[in-house]
PDB file of C-alpha atoms in Angstrom:
ATOM      1  CA  UNK A   1     119.216 173.555  62.939  1.00 51.00           C
ATOM      2  CA  UNK A   2     117.291 170.373  61.427  1.00 51.00           C
ATOM      3  CA  UNK A   3     119.257 170.447  57.551  1.00 51.00           C
ATOM      4  CA  UNK A   4     116.751 170.544  54.727  1.00 51.00           C
ATOM      5  CA  UNK A   5     118.406 168.164  52.496  1.00 56.00           C
ATOM      6  CA  UNK A   6     116.717 167.211  48.999  1.00 80.00           C
ATOM      7  CA  UNK A   7     114.233 170.661  49.781  1.00 95.00           C
ATOM      8  CA  UNK A   8     114.360 173.619  46.737  1.00 98.00           C
ATOM      9  CA  UNK A   9     113.677 177.263  47.368  1.00 98.00           C
ATOM     10  CA  UNK A  10     112.846 179.887  46.280  1.00 98.00           C
ATOM     11  CA  UNK A  11     113.983 183.500  46.914  1.00 98.00           C
ATOM     12  CA  UNK A  12     112.771 186.085  44.993  1.00 98.00           C
ATOM     13  CA  UNK A  13     114.372 189.812  44.258  1.00 96.00           C
ATOM     14  CA  UNK A  14     118.046 188.439  45.126  1.00 96.00           C
ATOM     15  CA  UNK A  15     119.350 190.843  42.607  1.00 94.00           C
ATOM     16  CA  UNK A  16     122.603 191.641  43.876  1.00 92.00           C
ATOM     17  CA  UNK A  17     125.097 191.028  46.449  1.00 91.00           C
ATOM     18  CA  UNK A  18     124.416 192.924  49.941  1.00 92.00           C
ATOM     19  CA  UNK A  19     121.057 192.047  49.144  1.00 95.00           C
ATOM     20  CA  UNK A  20     119.037 190.647  52.782  1.00 97.00           C
ATOM     21  CA  UNK A  21     117.514 188.253  49.810  1.00 97.00           C
ATOM     22  CA  UNK A  22     121.607 186.832  48.364  1.00 97.00           C
ATOM     23  CA  UNK A  23     122.200 186.623  52.359  1.00 98.00           C
ATOM     24  CA  UNK A  24     119.464 184.286  52.332  1.00 98.00           C
ATOM     25  CA  UNK A  25     120.384 181.952  49.556  1.00 98.00           C
ATOM     26  CA  UNK A  26     124.020 181.624  50.817  1.00 98.00           C
ATOM     27  CA  UNK A  27     122.308 180.939  54.228  1.00 98.00           C
ATOM     28  CA  UNK A  28     120.113 178.056  52.790  1.00 98.00           C
ATOM     29  CA  UNK A  29     122.476 176.854  50.770  1.00 98.00           C
ATOM     30  CA  UNK A  30     124.514 176.817  53.318  1.00 97.00           C
ATOM     31  CA  UNK A  31     121.756 173.752  54.841  1.00 95.00           C
ATOM     32  CA  UNK A  32     122.386 171.591  51.945  1.00 96.00           C
ATOM     33  CA  UNK A  33     118.648 173.663  50.442  1.00 97.00           C
ATOM     34  CA  UNK A  34     118.764 174.400  46.361  1.00 98.00           C
ATOM     35  CA  UNK A  35     117.883 177.517  45.278  1.00 98.00           C
ATOM     36  CA  UNK A  36     116.282 179.287  42.775  1.00 98.00           C
ATOM     37  CA  UNK A  37     116.405 182.798  43.120  1.00 98.00           C
ATOM     38  CA  UNK A  38     114.761 185.503  41.200  1.00 98.00           C
ATOM     39  CA  UNK A  39     116.359 188.635  40.381  1.00 97.00           C
ATOM     40  CA  UNK A  40     115.480 192.321  37.551  1.00 95.00           C
ATOM     41  CA  UNK A  41     117.630 194.362  36.384  1.00 90.00           C
ATOM     42  CA  UNK A  42     121.428 193.567  38.195  1.00 88.00           C
ATOM     43  CA  UNK A  43     124.303 193.866  36.460  1.00 89.00           C
ATOM     44  CA  UNK A  44     124.852 191.760  33.704  1.00 89.00           C
ATOM     45  CA  UNK A  45     126.872 189.469  35.064  1.00 94.00           C
ATOM     46  CA  UNK A  46     125.988 189.322  38.303  1.00 93.00           C
ATOM     47  CA  UNK A  47     123.291 186.488  38.387  1.00 95.00           C
ATOM     48  CA  UNK A  48     125.753 184.052  36.814  1.00 96.00           C
ATOM     49  CA  UNK A  49     128.957 184.534  39.427  1.00 97.00           C
ATOM     50  CA  UNK A  50     126.215 184.912  42.402  1.00 98.00           C
ATOM     51  CA  UNK A  51     124.520 181.111  40.799  1.00 97.00           C
ATOM     52  CA  UNK A  52     127.821 179.572  40.167  1.00 98.00           C
ATOM     53  CA  UNK A  53     128.822 180.425  43.952  1.00 98.00           C
ATOM     54  CA  UNK A  54     125.657 178.678  45.367  1.00 98.00           C
ATOM     55  CA  UNK A  55     126.571 175.525  43.141  1.00 98.00           C
ATOM     56  CA  UNK A  56     130.021 175.758  44.696  1.00 98.00           C
ATOM     57  CA  UNK A  57     128.402 175.293  48.551  1.00 97.00           C
ATOM     58  CA  UNK A  58     127.001 172.001  46.540  1.00 97.00           C
ATOM     59  CA  UNK A  59     123.613 172.290  45.936  1.00 97.00           C
ATOM     60  CA  UNK A  60     121.343 172.714  43.099  1.00 98.00           C
ATOM     61  CA  UNK A  61     121.199 176.778  41.613  1.00 98.00           C
ATOM     62  CA  UNK A  62     118.626 178.160  39.422  1.00 98.00           C
ATOM     63  CA  UNK A  63     117.337 181.847  38.072  1.00 98.00           C
ATOM     64  CA  UNK A  64     115.185 183.501  35.844  1.00 97.00           C
ATOM     65  CA  UNK A  65     114.613 187.293  35.620  1.00 97.00           C
ATOM     66  CA  UNK A  66     111.261 188.407  35.745  1.00 97.00           C
ATOM     67  CA  UNK A  67     108.865 191.826  36.809  1.00 97.00           C
ATOM     68  CA  UNK A  68     107.546 190.407  39.121  1.00 97.00           C
ATOM     69  CA  UNK A  69     104.916 193.571  38.291  1.00 97.00           C
ATOM     70  CA  UNK A  70     103.970 191.571  35.656  1.00 97.00           C
ATOM     71  CA  UNK A  71      99.933 190.053  35.850  1.00 97.00           C
ATOM     72  CA  UNK A  72     101.633 186.503  35.094  1.00 98.00           C
ATOM     73  CA  UNK A  73     105.127 186.998  37.041  1.00 98.00           C
ATOM     74  CA  UNK A  74     103.546 183.707  39.056  1.00 98.00           C
ATOM     75  CA  UNK A  75     103.207 181.396  37.194  1.00 98.00           C
ATOM     76  CA  UNK A  76     105.945 182.203  35.022  1.00 98.00           C
ATOM     77  CA  UNK A  77     107.888 181.648  38.527  1.00 98.00           C
ATOM     78  CA  UNK A  78     106.768 178.700  39.454  1.00 98.00           C
ATOM     79  CA  UNK A  79     106.465 176.898  35.947  1.00 98.00           C
ATOM     80  CA  UNK A  80     110.147 177.971  35.356  1.00 98.00           C
ATOM     81  CA  UNK A  81     111.158 175.732  39.367  1.00 98.00           C
ATOM     82  CA  UNK A  82     109.517 173.333  38.477  1.00 97.00           C
ATOM     83  CA  UNK A  83     111.001 172.316  34.974  1.00 97.00           C
ATOM     84  CA  UNK A  84     114.263 173.548  36.218  1.00 97.00           C
ATOM     85  CA  UNK A  85     114.142 172.036  39.470  1.00 97.00           C
ATOM     86  CA  UNK A  86     111.810 170.572  40.253  1.00 97.00           C
ATOM     87  CA  UNK A  87     107.855 171.804  42.713  1.00 96.00           C
ATOM     88  CA  UNK A  88     109.957 173.710  45.734  1.00 97.00           C
ATOM     89  CA  UNK A  89     108.756 173.509  49.343  1.00 96.00           C
ATOM     90  CA  UNK A  90     109.812 177.037  50.154  1.00 98.00           C
ATOM     91  CA  UNK A  91     108.925 179.658  49.232  1.00 98.00           C
ATOM     92  CA  UNK A  92     110.427 183.692  50.038  1.00 98.00           C
ATOM     93  CA  UNK A  93     108.709 186.737  49.657  1.00 98.00           C
ATOM     94  CA  UNK A  94     111.947 189.293  49.165  1.00 97.00           C
ATOM     95  CA  UNK A  95     111.561 191.296  46.461  1.00 97.00           C
ATOM     96  CA  UNK A  96     110.034 194.947  47.239  1.00 95.00           C
ATOM     97  CA  UNK A  97     109.361 198.383  45.491  1.00 95.00           C
ATOM     98  CA  UNK A  98     109.496 201.007  46.883  1.00 93.00           C
ATOM     99  CA  UNK A  99     109.788 204.495  46.289  1.00 93.00           C
ATOM    100  CA  UNK A 100     109.150 207.588  48.709  1.00 92.00           C
ATOM    101  CA  UNK A 101     106.313 209.273  48.805  1.00 94.00           C
ATOM    102  CA  UNK A 102     105.053 211.855  51.261  1.00 96.00           C
ATOM    103  CA  UNK A 103     100.726 213.006  50.979  1.00 97.00           C
ATOM    104  CA  UNK A 104     102.552 215.901  48.562  1.00 97.00           C
ATOM    105  CA  UNK A 105     102.894 213.442  45.900  1.00 94.00           C
ATOM    106  CA  UNK A 106     101.537 210.409  46.516  1.00 97.00           C
ATOM    107  CA  UNK A 107      99.469 209.620  43.352  1.00 97.00           C
ATOM    108  CA  UNK A 108      97.674 206.395  41.913  1.00 98.00           C
ATOM    109  CA  UNK A 109     100.541 205.249  39.406  1.00 97.00           C
ATOM    110  CA  UNK A 110     103.763 205.204  42.856  1.00 97.00           C
ATOM    111  CA  UNK A 111     100.420 202.863  44.142  1.00 97.00           C
ATOM    112  CA  UNK A 112      99.719 200.830  41.627  1.00 98.00           C
ATOM    113  CA  UNK A 113     103.305 200.341  41.130  1.00 97.00           C
ATOM    114  CA  UNK A 114     104.277 199.544  44.726  1.00 97.00           C
ATOM    115  CA  UNK A 115     100.241 197.174  44.887  1.00 98.00           C
ATOM    116  CA  UNK A 116     101.498 195.481  41.194  1.00 98.00           C
ATOM    117  CA  UNK A 117     105.421 193.542  43.064  1.00 97.00           C
ATOM    118  CA  UNK A 118     104.780 194.190  46.390  1.00 97.00           C
ATOM    119  CA  UNK A 119     101.198 193.110  47.057  1.00 98.00           C
ATOM    120  CA  UNK A 120      99.865 191.298  43.686  1.00 98.00           C
ATOM    121  CA  UNK A 121     102.469 189.415  43.174  1.00 98.00           C
ATOM    122  CA  UNK A 122     103.497 188.341  46.262  1.00 98.00           C
ATOM    123  CA  UNK A 123      99.605 187.481  47.215  1.00 98.00           C
ATOM    124  CA  UNK A 124      99.715 185.463  43.758  1.00 98.00           C
ATOM    125  CA  UNK A 125     102.572 183.237  44.150  1.00 98.00           C
ATOM    126  CA  UNK A 126     101.611 182.283  47.961  1.00 98.00           C
ATOM    127  CA  UNK A 127      98.253 181.255  46.585  1.00 98.00           C
ATOM    128  CA  UNK A 128      99.705 179.257  43.693  1.00 98.00           C
ATOM    129  CA  UNK A 129     102.434 177.677  45.882  1.00 98.00           C
ATOM    130  CA  UNK A 130     100.137 176.503  48.219  1.00 98.00           C
ATOM    131  CA  UNK A 131      97.274 175.355  44.894  1.00 97.00           C
ATOM    132  CA  UNK A 132     100.479 173.441  43.573  1.00 97.00           C
ATOM    133  CA  UNK A 133     101.414 171.971  46.593  1.00 96.00           C
ATOM    134  CA  UNK A 134      98.586 170.274  47.477  1.00 96.00           C
ATOM    135  CA  UNK A 135      97.717 169.037  44.325  1.00 95.00           C
ATOM    136  CA  UNK A 136     100.906 166.839  44.649  1.00 94.00           C
ATOM    137  CA  UNK A 137     100.132 166.267  48.278  1.00 91.00           C
ATOM    138  CA  UNK A 138     103.307 167.771  49.988  1.00 89.00           C
ATOM    139  CA  UNK A 139     103.840 168.240  53.558  1.00 84.00           C
ATOM    140  CA  UNK A 140     105.583 170.854  55.935  1.00 89.00           C
ATOM    141  CA  UNK A 141     105.836 173.354  53.411  1.00 97.00           C
ATOM    142  CA  UNK A 142     107.135 177.317  54.262  1.00 98.00           C
ATOM    143  CA  UNK A 143     105.600 180.801  53.615  1.00 98.00           C
ATOM    144  CA  UNK A 144     107.971 183.363  54.289  1.00 98.00           C
ATOM    145  CA  UNK A 145     107.081 187.013  53.689  1.00 98.00           C
ATOM    146  CA  UNK A 146     109.157 189.613  54.430  1.00 97.00           C
ATOM    147  CA  UNK A 147     107.843 193.264  55.717  1.00 95.00           C
ATOM    148  CA  UNK A 148     109.110 196.204  57.220  1.00 91.00           C
ATOM    149  CA  UNK A 149     107.442 196.889  60.584  1.00 89.00           C
ATOM    150  CA  UNK A 150     105.403 199.388  59.614  1.00 86.00           C
ATOM    151  CA  UNK A 151     102.837 198.798  62.610  1.00 86.00           C
ATOM    152  CA  UNK A 152     105.480 199.297  65.420  1.00 89.00           C
ATOM    153  CA  UNK A 153     105.165 203.272  64.455  1.00 88.00           C
ATOM    154  CA  UNK A 154     104.936 206.021  61.494  1.00 89.00           C
ATOM    155  CA  UNK A 155     107.320 205.870  58.150  1.00 90.00           C
ATOM    156  CA  UNK A 156     106.826 209.225  57.100  1.00 91.00           C
ATOM    157  CA  UNK A 157     107.457 209.908  53.841  1.00 93.00           C
ATOM    158  CA  UNK A 158     107.081 206.764  52.722  1.00 93.00           C
ATOM    159  CA  UNK A 159     102.866 205.531  52.705  1.00 96.00           C
ATOM    160  CA  UNK A 160     102.644 203.868  48.833  1.00 96.00           C
ATOM    161  CA  UNK A 161     105.028 201.374  50.672  1.00 95.00           C
ATOM    162  CA  UNK A 162     104.073 201.034  54.273  1.00 95.00           C
ATOM    163  CA  UNK A 163     100.735 200.774  52.611  1.00 96.00           C
ATOM    164  CA  UNK A 164     102.312 197.801  50.546  1.00 97.00           C
ATOM    165  CA  UNK A 165     103.979 196.191  53.287  1.00 95.00           C
ATOM    166  CA  UNK A 166     100.854 196.906  55.431  1.00 96.00           C
ATOM    167  CA  UNK A 167      99.119 194.308  53.943  1.00 97.00           C
ATOM    168  CA  UNK A 168     101.520 191.552  53.296  1.00 96.00           C
ATOM    169  CA  UNK A 169     101.526 190.896  56.921  1.00 96.00           C
ATOM    170  CA  UNK A 170      98.239 190.936  57.533  1.00 97.00           C
ATOM    171  CA  UNK A 171      98.207 188.788  54.704  1.00 98.00           C
ATOM    172  CA  UNK A 172     100.137 186.876  55.532  1.00 98.00           C
ATOM    173  CA  UNK A 173      98.223 186.230  59.547  1.00 97.00           C
ATOM    174  CA  UNK A 174      95.147 184.895  58.007  1.00 98.00           C
ATOM    175  CA  UNK A 175      96.130 182.949  55.291  1.00 98.00           C
ATOM    176  CA  UNK A 176      98.366 180.896  57.979  1.00 98.00           C
ATOM    177  CA  UNK A 177      95.227 179.904  58.932  1.00 98.00           C
ATOM    178  CA  UNK A 178      93.797 178.333  55.431  1.00 98.00           C
ATOM    179  CA  UNK A 179      97.739 177.117  54.488  1.00 98.00           C
ATOM    180  CA  UNK A 180      98.153 175.456  58.083  1.00 98.00           C
ATOM    181  CA  UNK A 181      95.809 172.551  57.330  1.00 96.00           C
ATOM    182  CA  UNK A 182      98.222 171.451  54.255  1.00 96.00           C
ATOM    183  CA  UNK A 183     100.865 171.438  57.123  1.00 97.00           C
ATOM    184  CA  UNK A 184     102.550 174.339  55.442  1.00 98.00           C
ATOM    185  CA  UNK A 185     103.771 177.361  57.820  1.00 98.00           C
ATOM    186  CA  UNK A 186     102.868 181.326  56.894  1.00 98.00           C
ATOM    187  CA  UNK A 187     104.845 183.740  58.477  1.00 98.00           C
ATOM    188  CA  UNK A 188     106.410 187.944  57.703  1.00 98.00           C
ATOM    189  CA  UNK A 189     109.710 188.936  58.861  1.00 98.00           C
ATOM    190  CA  UNK A 190     110.843 192.443  59.274  1.00 96.00           C
ATOM    191  CA  UNK A 191     114.476 192.887  59.891  1.00 94.00           C
ATOM    192  CA  UNK A 192     114.413 195.864  60.659  1.00 91.00           C
ATOM    193  CA  UNK A 193     117.165 198.747  58.796  1.00 90.00           C
ATOM    194  CA  UNK A 194     119.719 196.418  57.557  1.00 91.00           C
ATOM    195  CA  UNK A 195     122.686 197.998  55.898  1.00 91.00           C
ATOM    196  CA  UNK A 196     122.291 196.897  52.303  1.00 88.00           C
ATOM    197  CA  UNK A 197     122.564 198.246  48.732  1.00 79.00           C
ATOM    198  CA  UNK A 198     120.476 201.000  49.545  1.00 80.00           C
ATOM    199  CA  UNK A 199     121.937 202.897  52.201  1.00 85.00           C
ATOM    200  CA  UNK A 200     123.665 206.053  52.627  1.00 88.00           C
ATOM    201  CA  UNK A 201     126.406 207.347  55.058  1.00 90.00           C
ATOM    202  CA  UNK A 202     124.410 209.823  56.325  1.00 90.00           C
ATOM    203  CA  UNK A 203     120.895 206.913  56.793  1.00 90.00           C
ATOM    204  CA  UNK A 204     123.854 205.540  59.124  1.00 91.00           C
ATOM    205  CA  UNK A 205     124.685 208.340  60.882  1.00 90.00           C
ATOM    206  CA  UNK A 206     121.122 209.025  61.333  1.00 90.00           C
ATOM    207  CA  UNK A 207     120.092 205.085  62.458  1.00 91.00           C
ATOM    208  CA  UNK A 208     122.871 204.628  64.007  1.00 93.00           C
ATOM    209  CA  UNK A 209     121.907 206.029  67.606  1.00 92.00           C
ATOM    210  CA  UNK A 210     118.619 203.785  67.388  1.00 92.00           C
ATOM    211  CA  UNK A 211     120.191 201.047  67.936  1.00 92.00           C
ATOM    212  CA  UNK A 212     121.251 199.688  71.206  1.00 94.00           C
ATOM    213  CA  UNK A 213     122.994 196.969  69.471  1.00 93.00           C
ATOM    214  CA  UNK A 214     125.881 199.084  68.333  1.00 93.00           C
ATOM    215  CA  UNK A 215     125.005 198.355  65.163  1.00 93.00           C
ATOM    216  CA  UNK A 216     123.095 198.523  62.155  1.00 93.00           C
ATOM    217  CA  UNK A 217     121.667 195.438  60.916  1.00 91.00           C
ATOM    218  CA  UNK A 218     123.243 192.861  58.251  1.00 95.00           C
ATOM    219  CA  UNK A 219     121.467 191.002  55.131  1.00 96.00           C
ATOM    220  CA  UNK A 220     123.066 187.786  57.046  1.00 97.00           C
ATOM    221  CA  UNK A 221     120.685 189.106  60.728  1.00 96.00           C
ATOM    222  CA  UNK A 222     117.807 188.743  58.934  1.00 97.00           C
ATOM    223  CA  UNK A 223     119.076 185.647  57.049  1.00 98.00           C
ATOM    224  CA  UNK A 224     119.089 183.349  60.383  1.00 97.00           C
ATOM    225  CA  UNK A 225     116.105 184.406  60.981  1.00 98.00           C
ATOM    226  CA  UNK A 226     114.306 183.092  57.623  1.00 98.00           C
ATOM    227  CA  UNK A 227     116.264 180.255  57.395  1.00 98.00           C
ATOM    228  CA  UNK A 228     115.141 178.794  61.112  1.00 98.00           C
ATOM    229  CA  UNK A 229     112.055 179.618  59.779  1.00 98.00           C
ATOM    230  CA  UNK A 230     112.464 177.124  57.219  1.00 97.00           C
ATOM    231  CA  UNK A 231     113.558 174.929  59.129  1.00 96.00           C
ATOM    232  CA  UNK A 232     112.060 171.483  60.775  1.00 95.00           C
ATOM    233  CA  UNK A 233     112.509 173.355  63.931  1.00 96.00           C
ATOM    234  CA  UNK A 234     110.024 176.086  63.123  1.00 97.00           C
ATOM    235  CA  UNK A 235     107.087 173.212  62.228  1.00 96.00           C
ATOM    236  CA  UNK A 236     104.996 174.532  65.223  1.00 97.00           C
ATOM    237  CA  UNK A 237     105.736 178.521  63.964  1.00 98.00           C
ATOM    238  CA  UNK A 238     103.114 179.959  62.131  1.00 98.00           C
ATOM    239  CA  UNK A 239     100.851 183.147  61.880  1.00 98.00           C
ATOM    240  CA  UNK A 240     103.738 185.129  62.835  1.00 98.00           C
ATOM    241  CA  UNK A 241     104.906 188.631  62.252  1.00 97.00           C
ATOM    242  CA  UNK A 242     108.432 188.643  63.499  1.00 97.00           C
ATOM    243  CA  UNK A 243     110.439 191.678  64.479  1.00 96.00           C
ATOM    244  CA  UNK A 244     114.416 191.055  64.441  1.00 95.00           C
ATOM    245  CA  UNK A 245     115.127 194.361  64.931  1.00 93.00           C
ATOM    246  CA  UNK A 246     118.298 194.235  66.932  1.00 92.00           C
ATOM    247  CA  UNK A 247     116.059 196.620  69.205  1.00 91.00           C
ATOM    248  CA  UNK A 248     115.854 199.386  67.352  1.00 91.00           C
ATOM    249  CA  UNK A 249     114.430 202.459  69.296  1.00 87.00           C
ATOM    250  CA  UNK A 250     112.049 204.053  66.445  1.00 81.00           C
ATOM    251  CA  UNK A 251     111.768 207.350  69.652  1.00 67.00           C
TER     252      UNK A 251
END
């Protein structure tokens, strides 16, 4: 796969060692891409430890602790990246807010909390990234948003999360048409059930029979797909929602 040296990637939501965002940072750094990651409510020493791990791969790395539900989070983040590393050409929106909610307990606050992080922050980061990118007259940009396969079948008990992630899938497809003339591709990736810090043994036991490849997805599986979409080899792919689930069966 084409290496992307001297590029800078933003990866949001790298708040723990076992998450998809951390795996993405490692994968991109291995390709020579400088990394700027965001985190929120991590263990005190983890962000610095992780930053040093990325730097040891021979790239630059910086980070910021930021609550993406802030109304100005997109501006603060892009300003910080530009000041510390330079303007990025890759934006990966991995951060997400997720609280179980069914028809009995769904309320306005639950919907708003999901909207602020999953929809508003992602959407505003995308468009502000594109505006600044156009002013700088750059080429070959990448936006990759994480979604959750909500269009492939019902996800009961996750109504607010499903609604917010569905919005990102639709937004990504329409935004891709607007940004194609600028040379920015926009895609979304659904990694399927992934064995990160949220998954318990009970959940693993429930999911494993639905995984025909004999295992549950790993963060590294998602990172490989996203690294490809960030590469020059994916320059002709835009407006897609890619379901990378290892054949996960919803029946």
